[in-house]
Coordinates of C-alpha atoms in Angstrom, one line a residue:
Chain V
M1 CA -0.4 0.3 -0.3
I2 CA 2.5 2.9 0.4
N3 CA 3.3 3.4 -3.0
Q4 CA 6.2 6.0 -4.5
T5 CA 3.6 8.5 -3.9
I6 CA 2.8 7.8 -0.8
Q7 CA 6.6 8.0 0.9
T8 CA 6.7 11.1 -1.3
I9 CA 4.1 12.7 0.4
M10 CA 4.7 10.9 3.9
A11 CA 8.2 12.1 3.4
H12 CA 7.4 16.5 3.7
R13 CA 9.1 18.7 5.6
S14 CA 10.2 22.2 4.2
I15 CA 12.6 23.1 3.1
R16 CA 14.6 26.9 3.6
K17 CA 18.0 26.2 1.6
F18 CA 17.4 25.8 -1.6
K19 CA 20.3 25.5 -4.8
D20 CA 21.1 28.2 -7.1
Q21 CA 19.4 26.8 -10.0
A22 CA 16.3 27.8 -11.3
L23 CA 13.5 25.9 -12.8
S24 CA 12.6 25.1 -15.8
A25 CA 9.8 26.3 -18.0
V26 CA 8.6 22.9 -18.4
Q27 CA 8.7 22.4 -14.8
I28 CA 6.5 25.5 -14.0
E29 CA 4.0 24.5 -16.6
T30 CA 4.2 21.0 -15.0
L31 CA 3.5 22.0 -11.7
V32 CA 1.3 24.4 -12.4
K33 CA -0.6 22.4 -14.7
S34 CA -0.4 19.7 -11.6
A35 CA -2.4 22.2 -9.3
Q36 CA -5.0 23.1 -11.7
A37 CA -5.5 19.0 -12.1
A38 CA -7.5 19.6 -8.3
A39 CA -11.2 19.5 -7.5
T40 CA -12.6 23.1 -7.7
S41 CA -15.5 24.0 -6.3
S42 CA -18.8 24.1 -8.6
Y43 CA -16.0 24.5 -11.2
L44 CA -15.3 27.4 -10.0
Q45 CA -11.6 28.0 -10.7
T46 CA -11.2 31.1 -8.1
Y47 CA -7.3 31.4 -8.1
S48 CA -4.7 32.5 -9.7
I49 CA -0.8 32.2 -9.3
I50 CA 1.5 34.2 -9.5
G51 CA 5.7 33.0 -10.4
V52 CA 8.1 36.4 -9.1
T53 CA 11.4 36.0 -10.7
D54 CA 12.0 39.9 -10.8
L55 CA 14.7 40.5 -8.3
D56 CA 13.3 43.5 -6.8
K57 CA 10.3 41.9 -6.1
K58 CA 11.2 39.4 -4.3
K59 CA 13.2 41.2 -2.2
Q60 CA 10.4 43.3 -1.8
L61 CA 8.1 40.6 -0.6
S62 CA 11.2 39.1 1.6
E63 CA 10.9 42.7 3.6
V64 CA 7.2 41.5 4.3
G65 CA 8.2 37.4 5.1
R66 CA 10.5 39.1 7.9
N67 CA 14.0 38.2 5.5
Q68 CA 13.5 34.9 4.8
T69 CA 16.3 34.4 2.5
C70 CA 14.3 31.5 0.6
I71 CA 12.1 34.1 -0.4
V72 CA 14.8 35.3 -3.1
E73 CA 17.1 32.5 -2.7
N74 CA 15.0 29.7 -4.8
G75 CA 14.7 27.9 -7.7
H76 CA 11.0 28.8 -8.2
L77 CA 8.5 31.4 -6.3
F78 CA 5.2 31.2 -6.6
V79 CA 2.3 33.3 -5.1
F80 CA -0.9 32.0 -4.8
C81 CA -4.3 34.2 -5.2
A82 CA -8.2 34.1 -3.8
D83 CA -8.9 35.3 -7.3
L84 CA -13.3 36.5 -7.7
Y85 CA -11.5 38.8 -10.5
R86 CA -12.1 37.0 -12.8
H87 CA -15.8 35.8 -11.7
H88 CA -16.1 40.2 -12.3
F89 CA -14.9 40.4 -14.5
I90 CA -17.1 37.1 -16.7
G91 CA -20.3 38.6 -14.4
G92 CA -20.0 41.8 -17.0
L93 CA -19.7 39.3 -19.8
E94 CA -22.4 38.2 -19.9
N95 CA -24.4 40.7 -17.8
A96 CA -25.2 39.1 -14.8
D97 CA -25.8 40.4 -11.4
I98 CA -23.0 38.2 -9.2
K99 CA -22.3 41.0 -6.2
T100 CA -23.9 39.0 -3.7
S101 CA -22.4 35.8 -4.6
L102 CA -18.5 37.4 -5.5
E103 CA -18.3 39.3 -1.6
S104 CA -20.7 36.5 0.4
T105 CA -18.7 34.7 3.1
E106 CA -19.3 31.6 1.6
T107 CA -17.8 32.4 -2.1
F108 CA -14.3 33.8 0.4
M109 CA -14.3 30.2 1.9
V110 CA -15.0 28.6 -1.5
S111 CA -11.9 30.4 -3.0
L112 CA -9.3 29.8 0.3
I113 CA -10.4 26.2 0.0
D114 CA -9.9 26.0 -3.9
T115 CA -6.6 28.5 -4.1
A116 CA -5.5 25.6 -0.9
L117 CA -5.9 22.3 -2.8
A118 CA -5.0 23.9 -6.0
A119 CA -1.3 24.1 -4.2
E120 CA -0.8 21.3 -2.4
N121 CA -1.4 19.2 -5.4
L122 CA 2.1 21.6 -6.8
V123 CA 3.7 21.2 -3.7
I124 CA 2.8 17.4 -4.1
A125 CA 4.2 17.5 -7.8
A126 CA 7.3 19.0 -6.6
E127 CA 8.2 16.9 -4.4
S128 CA 7.6 13.9 -6.7
M129 CA 10.9 15.5 -9.1
D130 CA 13.0 15.3 -5.9
L131 CA 12.2 19.3 -5.2
G132 CA 11.6 21.4 -2.3
I133 CA 9.1 23.4 -0.8
C134 CA 8.3 26.1 1.8
Y135 CA 5.3 27.8 2.1
I136 CA 5.1 31.3 2.8
G137 CA 2.4 32.6 5.5
G138 CA 4.3 35.6 6.3
L139 CA 3.2 37.5 3.0
R140 CA -0.2 38.1 5.0
N141 CA 2.2 40.2 7.6
D142 CA 1.3 43.1 5.1
A143 CA -1.2 41.3 2.2
R144 CA -1.1 45.2 1.1
K145 CA 2.1 45.4 0.3
V146 CA 2.1 42.0 -1.5
S147 CA -1.2 43.2 -3.9
E148 CA 1.1 46.6 -4.7
I149 CA 4.1 44.3 -5.7
L150 CA 2.4 41.6 -7.6
G151 CA -0.2 44.6 -8.6
L152 CA -3.7 42.8 -8.4
P153 CA -6.8 43.8 -8.9
D154 CA -9.5 44.2 -6.0
R155 CA -11.3 41.3 -5.8
V156 CA -8.1 38.7 -5.9
I157 CA -6.0 38.8 -1.8
P158 CA -2.6 36.9 -1.8
L159 CA -3.1 33.6 0.7
F160 CA 0.4 32.5 0.3
G161 CA 3.7 32.3 -1.3
L162 CA 6.0 29.4 -2.2
C163 CA 9.6 28.4 -2.9
V164 CA 10.4 25.4 -4.8
G165 CA 13.7 24.6 -5.8
L166 CA 16.5 21.9 -5.3
P167 CA 17.2 21.6 -1.7
D168 CA 20.3 22.5 0.0
E169 CA 19.0 20.4 3.8
K170 CA 17.6 17.9 4.8
P171 CA 16.3 19.0 8.7
E172 CA 14.2 16.4 10.6
Q173 CA 10.3 16.4 9.7
K174 CA 8.1 17.8 13.1
P175 CA 6.0 15.3 14.3
R176 CA 2.3 15.7 13.5
L177 CA -0.4 15.2 16.0
P178 CA -1.3 11.7 16.9
W179 CA -3.4 10.7 14.2
T180 CA -6.3 9.4 16.3
H181 CA -6.1 12.4 17.9
V182 CA -7.5 14.1 15.1
Y183 CA -10.0 11.2 13.3
H184 CA -12.8 10.7 15.2
E185 CA -15.3 8.3 14.4
N186 CA -19.5 9.2 13.4
T187 CA -18.9 11.7 16.5
Y188 CA -16.3 14.4 17.1
E189 CA -15.9 13.5 22.1
P190 CA -13.7 16.5 22.8
D191 CA -14.4 15.4 26.6
R192 CA -12.8 11.2 26.3
E193 CA -10.3 11.1 28.8
A194 CA -7.5 10.1 25.7
Y195 CA -8.4 13.3 25.0
R196 CA -6.0 15.6 27.4
D197 CA -3.4 12.2 27.9
D198 CA -2.8 12.2 23.9
L199 CA -1.2 15.8 24.7
D200 CA 0.4 15.1 26.8
E201 CA 2.5 12.4 25.6
Y202 CA 2.4 14.5 21.6
N203 CA 4.2 17.3 24.0
R204 CA 6.6 14.8 25.3
L205 CA 7.5 14.3 21.9
I206 CA 7.8 17.7 21.0
A207 CA 10.1 18.1 23.7
N208 CA 11.9 15.9 23.2
Y209 CA 12.1 17.2 18.7
Y210 CA 13.5 20.6 20.6
D211 CA 15.6 19.3 23.0
K212 CA 17.6 17.5 20.5
R213 CA 17.5 19.6 17.3
T214 CA 18.8 22.6 19.6
N215 CA 21.3 21.1 21.9
G216 CA 19.0 21.9 24.9
E217 CA 18.5 25.1 24.5
R218 CA 14.6 25.3 23.2
S219 CA 12.4 22.4 25.1
E220 CA 8.7 23.2 25.5
G221 CA 6.0 20.9 24.3
W222 CA 3.6 22.1 21.6
T223 CA 0.7 23.3 23.9
E224 CA 3.1 25.2 25.3
Q225 CA 4.1 26.5 21.8
I226 CA 1.1 26.8 20.8
A227 CA -0.7 28.8 23.6
H228 CA 2.7 31.3 23.3
A229 CA 1.5 31.9 19.8
L230 CA -1.6 32.5 20.0
S231 CA -1.3 35.2 22.8
H232 CA -0.1 37.6 20.3
P233 CA -2.5 38.3 17.8
H234 CA -1.1 38.2 14.1
R235 CA -2.5 40.4 11.4
T236 CA -5.1 41.9 12.5
Y237 CA -6.1 44.2 9.7
M238 CA -6.8 40.9 7.4
K239 CA -11.0 42.0 7.9
D240 CA -10.2 45.4 6.9
F241 CA -7.5 44.4 3.9
L242 CA -10.7 42.1 2.6
K243 CA -13.2 44.6 2.8
E244 CA -11.1 46.6 1.3
K245 CA -10.4 44.5 -2.0
G246 CA -13.9 43.4 -2.4
F247 CA -14.0 40.3 0.5
P248 CA -16.4 42.3 3.0
L249 CA -17.6 38.5 4.1
K250 CA -21.2 39.1 4.1
Chain I
M1 CA 9.8 14.6 -15.7
I2 CA 6.2 13.2 -16.0
N3 CA 6.7 10.7 -13.2
Q4 CA 3.8 8.4 -12.1
T5 CA 2.8 10.8 -9.2
I6 CA 2.8 13.4 -11.5
Q7 CA 0.7 11.0 -14.0
T8 CA -1.9 9.9 -10.4
I9 CA -2.0 14.3 -9.4
M10 CA -3.4 14.9 -13.6
A11 CA -6.0 11.8 -14.2
H12 CA -8.0 13.6 -11.1
R13 CA -11.8 13.1 -12.0
S14 CA -14.6 13.3 -9.1
I15 CA -15.8 10.0 -8.9
R16 CA -19.5 9.2 -7.9
K17 CA -19.8 5.3 -8.4
F18 CA -18.0 3.8 -6.2
K19 CA -17.7 -0.4 -5.7
D20 CA -19.2 -1.9 -2.6
Q21 CA -15.9 -2.6 -0.5
A22 CA -15.1 -0.7 2.8
L23 CA -11.6 1.1 2.9
S24 CA -9.8 -1.1 5.6
A25 CA -8.6 0.2 8.6
V26 CA -4.6 0.1 7.3
Q27 CA -6.1 1.9 4.9
I28 CA -8.1 4.8 6.5
E29 CA -4.6 4.9 8.7
T30 CA -2.3 5.2 6.1
L31 CA -4.7 8.3 4.5
V32 CA -5.5 10.1 7.9
K33 CA -1.5 10.2 8.0
S34 CA -1.2 11.1 4.1
A35 CA -3.7 14.1 5.1
Q36 CA -1.3 15.1 8.6
A37 CA 2.0 15.1 6.6
A38 CA 0.9 18.3 4.2
A39 CA 2.5 21.6 5.8
T40 CA 0.7 23.2 8.7
S41 CA 0.7 27.3 9.5
S42 CA 2.9 28.0 12.0
Y43 CA 2.4 24.0 13.3
L44 CA -1.3 24.9 14.8
Q45 CA -2.6 21.5 13.2
T46 CA -6.6 23.9 13.1
Y47 CA -8.1 20.2 11.9
S48 CA -9.7 17.3 12.7
I49 CA -11.4 14.7 10.3
I50 CA -14.3 12.7 10.9
G51 CA -14.8 9.1 9.5
V52 CA -18.5 8.1 9.3
T53 CA -19.4 4.9 9.1
D54 CA -23.1 5.1 10.8
L55 CA -25.3 5.0 8.0
D56 CA -28.2 6.7 9.4
K57 CA -26.1 9.5 10.0
K58 CA -25.0 9.1 6.5
K59 CA -28.4 9.3 5.3
Q60 CA -28.9 12.2 7.1
L61 CA -25.8 13.4 5.6
S62 CA -26.9 13.0 1.9
E63 CA -29.9 14.8 2.5
V64 CA -27.9 18.0 3.4
G65 CA -25.8 17.0 0.6
R66 CA -29.4 17.1 -1.8
N67 CA -28.8 13.0 -2.1
Q68 CA -26.1 12.0 -3.6
T69 CA -25.9 8.8 -3.9
C70 CA -22.4 8.6 -3.4
I71 CA -22.5 9.6 0.2
V72 CA -24.0 7.1 1.5
E73 CA -22.5 4.5 -0.7
N74 CA -19.0 4.7 -0.9
G75 CA -15.6 3.0 0.7
H76 CA -15.4 5.7 3.3
L77 CA -16.9 9.3 4.0
F78 CA -14.7 12.1 5.5
V79 CA -15.9 14.9 6.9
F80 CA -13.0 17.9 7.1
C81 CA -13.7 20.0 9.6
A82 CA -11.6 23.3 10.3
D83 CA -10.8 22.5 14.4
L84 CA -10.2 25.2 16.9
Y85 CA -11.6 24.2 19.5
R86 CA -8.3 21.5 20.6
H87 CA -6.8 25.3 20.7
H88 CA -9.8 26.4 22.9
F89 CA -9.3 23.5 24.9
I90 CA -4.9 24.1 25.8
G91 CA -5.9 28.1 26.1
G92 CA -6.9 27.0 29.4
L93 CA -4.2 24.0 29.9
E94 CA -1.8 26.7 29.5
N95 CA -3.9 29.8 31.2
A96 CA -3.1 31.8 28.0
D97 CA -5.9 34.5 27.1
I98 CA -6.3 33.6 23.0
K99 CA -9.9 34.3 22.0
T100 CA -8.2 37.3 20.6
S101 CA -6.3 35.0 17.9
L102 CA -9.2 31.8 17.9
E103 CA -12.1 34.5 16.5
S104 CA -10.1 36.2 14.2
T105 CA -10.3 36.5 10.6
E106 CA -6.6 35.7 9.8
T107 CA -6.9 32.7 12.4
F108 CA -10.2 31.7 10.4
M109 CA -8.4 31.6 7.2
V110 CA -5.4 29.5 8.3
S111 CA -7.9 27.2 9.7
L112 CA -9.0 27.1 6.0
I113 CA -6.1 26.5 4.1
D114 CA -4.6 24.0 6.7
T115 CA -7.6 22.0 6.5
A116 CA -8.0 21.8 2.8
L117 CA -4.1 20.5 2.7
A118 CA -4.3 18.1 4.9
A119 CA -7.5 17.3 2.0
E120 CA -5.6 17.2 -1.2
N121 CA -2.7 15.3 0.5
L122 CA -5.4 12.5 1.4
V123 CA -7.0 12.5 -1.8
I124 CA -3.5 12.2 -3.7
A125 CA -2.4 9.1 -1.2
A126 CA -6.5 7.6 -2.0
E127 CA -5.9 8.1 -6.3
S128 CA -2.3 6.5 -6.4
M129 CA -3.8 3.0 -3.6
D130 CA -6.4 3.1 -7.5
L131 CA -9.0 4.5 -5.3
G132 CA -11.5 8.0 -6.5
I133 CA -12.5 10.6 -4.4
C134 CA -15.4 12.9 -4.4
Y135 CA -15.5 16.3 -2.2
I136 CA -18.7 17.7 -1.2
G137 CA -19.3 20.9 -0.7
G138 CA -23.1 20.3 -0.6
L139 CA -22.8 19.7 3.2
R140 CA -22.6 23.2 3.6
N141 CA -25.6 23.7 2.3
D142 CA -26.6 22.8 6.0
A143 CA -24.0 23.3 7.5
R144 CA -25.8 24.1 11.1
K145 CA -27.6 20.2 11.0
V146 CA -24.1 18.8 9.5
S147 CA -22.7 19.8 12.8
E148 CA -25.6 18.3 14.9
I149 CA -25.4 15.1 13.6
L150 CA -21.3 14.5 14.5
G151 CA -21.4 16.4 17.8
L152 CA -19.0 19.8 16.8
P153 CA -18.4 21.7 19.8
D154 CA -17.7 25.1 19.3
R155 CA -14.4 26.2 17.7
V156 CA -15.0 23.2 15.0
I157 CA -17.1 23.8 11.3
P158 CA -17.5 21.4 8.4
L159 CA -15.8 23.0 5.5
F160 CA -16.7 19.4 3.2
G161 CA -17.2 16.3 2.9
L162 CA -14.8 13.7 0.6
C163 CA -16.2 9.7 -0.3
V164 CA -13.7 8.0 -1.2
G165 CA -14.2 4.2 -2.9
L166 CA -13.4 1.9 -5.6
P167 CA -14.6 3.8 -8.8
D168 CA -17.0 1.9 -10.7
E169 CA -17.6 4.7 -13.1
K170 CA -14.6 6.5 -15.4
P171 CA -16.2 10.1 -16.8
E172 CA -14.2 12.2 -18.8
Q173 CA -11.9 14.7 -17.6
K174 CA -13.1 18.4 -17.2
P175 CA -10.8 20.4 -18.7
R176 CA -9.4 22.9 -17.2
L177 CA -8.2 27.4 -18.3
P178 CA -5.3 27.1 -20.2
W179 CA -3.1 27.1 -17.8
T180 CA -1.4 30.6 -18.6
H181 CA -4.6 32.6 -18.1
V182 CA -4.2 31.8 -14.5
Y183 CA -0.9 31.7 -14.3
H184 CA 0.8 35.3 -14.5
E185 CA 4.6 36.1 -14.1
N186 CA 5.6 39.4 -11.4
T187 CA 2.8 41.1 -12.4
Y188 CA -1.3 40.1 -12.7
E189 CA -2.2 41.3 -16.0
P190 CA -6.1 41.7 -15.5
D191 CA -6.4 44.6 -19.4
R192 CA -4.1 41.9 -20.6
E193 CA -6.2 42.0 -24.3
A194 CA -5.5 38.1 -25.0
Y195 CA -8.4 37.8 -21.5
R196 CA -11.0 37.7 -23.4
D197 CA -9.8 35.8 -25.5
D198 CA -9.1 33.1 -23.7
L199 CA -12.4 32.6 -22.1
D200 CA -14.2 32.6 -25.8
E201 CA -11.0 29.9 -26.5
Y202 CA -12.2 28.1 -23.7
N203 CA -16.0 28.5 -24.2
R204 CA -15.9 26.4 -27.3
L205 CA -13.6 23.4 -25.5
I206 CA -16.2 23.6 -22.5
A207 CA -19.5 24.0 -24.8
N208 CA -18.3 20.8 -26.9
Y209 CA -17.0 18.9 -23.9
Y210 CA -20.6 19.2 -23.1
D211 CA -22.2 19.0 -25.7
K212 CA -20.7 16.1 -27.0
R213 CA -21.9 14.7 -22.9
T214 CA -24.9 15.1 -23.2
N215 CA -25.9 14.1 -26.9
G216 CA -26.4 17.6 -27.9
E217 CA -28.8 18.3 -24.9
R218 CA -26.4 20.8 -23.1
S219 CA -24.0 23.3 -24.7
E220 CA -23.3 26.5 -22.4
G221 CA -20.2 27.1 -22.2
W222 CA -18.0 27.8 -19.2
T223 CA -18.2 31.9 -18.7
E224 CA -22.3 31.4 -19.3
Q225 CA -22.8 28.5 -16.7
I226 CA -20.0 30.7 -13.5
A227 CA -22.8 33.6 -14.7
H228 CA -25.2 31.7 -14.0
A229 CA -24.4 30.0 -11.0
L230 CA -23.0 33.3 -8.7
S231 CA -26.7 34.7 -10.1
H232 CA -28.4 32.9 -7.3
P233 CA -26.3 33.3 -3.4
H234 CA -25.6 30.1 -1.8
R235 CA -25.5 29.4 1.9
T236 CA -26.4 33.6 2.8
Y237 CA -26.3 32.3 6.1
M238 CA -22.8 31.2 6.4
K239 CA -21.7 34.8 8.5
D240 CA -24.5 33.6 11.0
F241 CA -23.2 30.1 11.7
L242 CA -19.9 30.6 12.1
K243 CA -20.7 33.4 14.5
E244 CA -22.3 31.0 16.2
K245 CA -19.2 28.4 16.4
G246 CA -16.6 31.1 17.7
F247 CA -15.8 31.9 14.0
P248 CA -16.6 35.8 14.5
L249 CA -13.9 37.0 11.9
K250 CA -13.0 39.9 13.7

């Protein structure tokens, strides 16, 4: 059952250091077509992908992403955008009143899900070609600036970047929650006794992972890390930004 | 470059008719672990997956999804949920004030993206095992009812179902937009002349696809189909539902 594809999927880790070799035009085309092969809700195809090769633009994007080197130095940088501009354009073309749909929370959700499904297809395709990848959620630190750099029209918003290239490092994999903790049968059981025990056990695993990886400098568990991260709200401008760009989430 | 994994990805089509053979426990475990191997924003792991085997629950879910037969008859039915309940629980455990983060638009976006990345990994893993899949966005027709059927606590919302099983049909693939239409380099160019031409050409392709598939009963192009679908706003209760469940999108 563990075929080559599943091996590829299971071997995923984020790669942040790439060899100095650009992806070929054929590789880029194959990757984008792989992205497009993903399922799309109601056939809407609500995304666009921007390939960034311009060095100045890459540097500007890197500033938004807190100077992660891999945003500049990679085989190719993709920026995945939720895109309803195309549909807005089609509304005009077909003389149809689609504004309510375009501005609904439901359609916003569809556009995020569609974009993410396409991105993950591109990731698996890249990894099957022995390329490495790193998602850059940090582009949402300043989505206004990213929109400006890439010339995104209204009803298009950047969701995340994706660095792809030949890996020049092989980091350890970060252990996931026990599979039985995220998988429930028939009913979600938030109060089962095992819930807390699962997290305790996972904390020990993660503490050990960090301890080994940092020679003892870090040794917090997962719940401590998560609580700390969520204590500092991020990107609180997002709702306003979305509204400005034509996503009022009605 | 076109290896087995990319062939699998490119061969995707939605399967809505399955052979009467349940997935094995080992298959389910492999699929869920494949899902978990996907990247996760800031290590948050903001999703849960409910496997539904109870026939009565499947029938109720099928009613929500407008009686699509495959929601009842499949090898296994997964329901993917954005899940911040776990983080809420951790906030209590670690005595941390994380409410603002949990209720932000940004964290909502993270949870949707994380869930979709995991789902698409599961899809590719399933298809590599010669299983077929169909996403069921129709579960959002009544997300309140789905939450009730599956006992989802606050801060957990169902995003979509996923039917998996041995295919008992082989539908044609639905052609995607020209890859150059969704892929831009350095700058999004909404006004380039080719934009309208791309859509015209794609319309002819899709009209021909439907014409052949329905023996001439249907022959609309893509833009007509999209404009028609978006003229009827769907699931306009979504914003209220999200708020009720602890996702006020602040």
